[in-house]
Amino acid sequence: MSISSVKTVQLRRYELVDGVLDDFVEWFGTHIVPAREAEGFAIEFAYADREAGEFVWAVSVAGDAERFAAVEEAYLASDSRAAAFAGQPTRVAASHVRLVEQVVPAGVRS
């Protein structure tokens, strides 16, 4: 299977500190999305659950889990990530991060 036909997706769910959702969403869009994309990630989706105070999003990399790990390692050490987090307050109280697999093809409706 070629690298372009495989995609690895990581689901990220954050329980946010009370009262920071709007600031988090703005920071995410202006800092995290560009930093992740600059390092080779694609943002699959991002949703805010205001009632629960949670933020759920998915990021992907073309290739297998091993390639995802390599891209993530480079991202974690990158200047773009460091700049995105510089001077930012703690907004995430707890995070839940896992690789996930697609079980229903995109665009399928019931």
Coordinates of C-alpha atoms in Angstrom, one line a residue:
M1 CA 0.0 0.0 0.0
S2 CA 1.4 3.4 -0.9
I3 CA 1.9 6.1 1.7
S4 CA -0.8 8.2 -0.1
S5 CA -3.5 5.5 0.3
V6 CA -3.0 5.2 4.1
K7 CA -3.9 7.9 6.6
T8 CA -3.3 7.7 10.3
V9 CA -5.7 9.8 12.5
Q10 CA -5.3 10.9 16.1
L11 CA -8.4 11.9 18.0
R12 CA -7.8 14.5 20.7
R13 CA -10.4 15.4 23.4
Y14 CA -9.6 18.1 25.9
E15 CA -11.5 18.9 29.0
L16 CA -11.0 22.6 29.3
V17 CA -10.5 24.8 32.4
D18 CA -13.7 26.7 33.2
G19 CA -14.3 29.8 31.2
V20 CA -11.6 29.5 28.5
L21 CA -13.4 27.9 25.6
D22 CA -13.7 31.0 23.4
D23 CA -10.0 32.0 24.0
F24 CA -8.9 28.4 23.4
V25 CA -10.9 28.2 20.1
E26 CA -9.3 31.5 18.9
W27 CA -5.8 30.4 19.9
F28 CA -6.3 27.0 18.3
G29 CA -7.3 28.5 14.9
T30 CA -4.6 31.2 14.8
H31 CA -1.7 29.2 16.3
I32 CA -2.2 25.5 16.5
V33 CA -3.7 24.9 13.1
P34 CA -0.9 26.8 11.2
A35 CA 1.8 25.1 13.4
R36 CA 0.4 21.6 12.8
E37 CA 0.0 22.2 9.1
A38 CA 3.5 23.6 8.8
E39 CA 4.8 20.3 10.2
G40 CA 2.9 18.0 7.9
F41 CA -0.4 17.4 9.7
A42 CA -3.9 17.8 8.3
I43 CA -6.7 18.9 10.6
E44 CA -9.6 16.5 10.0
F45 CA -12.2 18.4 12.2
A46 CA -12.5 20.4 15.4
Y47 CA -15.6 20.8 17.5
A48 CA -16.4 22.6 20.7
D49 CA -18.9 21.1 23.2
R50 CA -19.9 24.2 25.2
E51 CA -22.1 22.4 27.6
A52 CA -19.4 20.0 28.6
G53 CA -16.5 22.5 28.3
E54 CA -14.7 20.2 25.9
F55 CA -12.9 20.6 22.7
V56 CA -12.6 17.6 20.3
W57 CA -10.5 17.5 17.2
A58 CA -8.6 15.1 14.9
V59 CA -5.3 15.5 13.2
S60 CA -3.9 13.1 10.5
V61 CA -0.8 12.3 8.6
A62 CA -0.5 10.5 5.3
G63 CA 1.1 7.1 6.1
D64 CA 1.0 4.6 8.9
A65 CA 1.3 4.9 12.7
E66 CA 5.1 4.8 12.5
R67 CA 5.1 7.8 10.1
F68 CA 2.6 9.6 12.3
A69 CA 4.9 9.1 15.3
A70 CA 7.9 10.5 13.4
V71 CA 5.9 13.6 12.2
E72 CA 4.6 14.1 15.7
E73 CA 8.1 13.9 17.2
A74 CA 9.3 16.5 14.8
Y75 CA 6.3 18.7 15.6
L76 CA 6.9 18.5 19.3
A77 CA 10.5 19.7 18.8
S78 CA 9.6 22.4 16.3
D79 CA 10.0 26.1 16.5
S80 CA 6.5 26.6 15.2
R81 CA 5.0 24.6 18.1
A82 CA 7.2 26.4 20.6
A83 CA 6.0 29.8 19.3
A84 CA 2.4 28.7 19.4
F85 CA 2.7 27.8 23.1
A86 CA 5.0 30.7 24.2
G87 CA 3.4 32.7 26.9
Q88 CA 0.0 30.8 26.8
P89 CA -1.8 30.0 30.0
T90 CA -2.9 26.5 30.8
R91 CA -6.3 26.0 29.3
V92 CA -6.5 22.1 29.2
A93 CA -7.4 20.4 32.5
A94 CA -7.2 16.9 31.0
S95 CA -6.5 15.5 27.6
H96 CA -7.5 12.2 26.0
V97 CA -5.4 11.3 22.9
R98 CA -5.5 8.1 20.9
L99 CA -5.0 6.9 17.4
V100 CA -8.3 5.9 15.9
E101 CA -9.5 3.9 12.8
Q102 CA -12.2 4.8 10.4
V103 CA -15.1 2.3 10.4
V104 CA -17.7 4.1 8.2
P105 CA -16.4 5.6 4.9
A106 CA -16.5 9.4 4.7
G107 CA -19.7 10.7 3.1
V108 CA -21.8 7.6 4.0
R109 CA -25.3 8.6 5.2
S110 CA -27.8 6.5 6.9

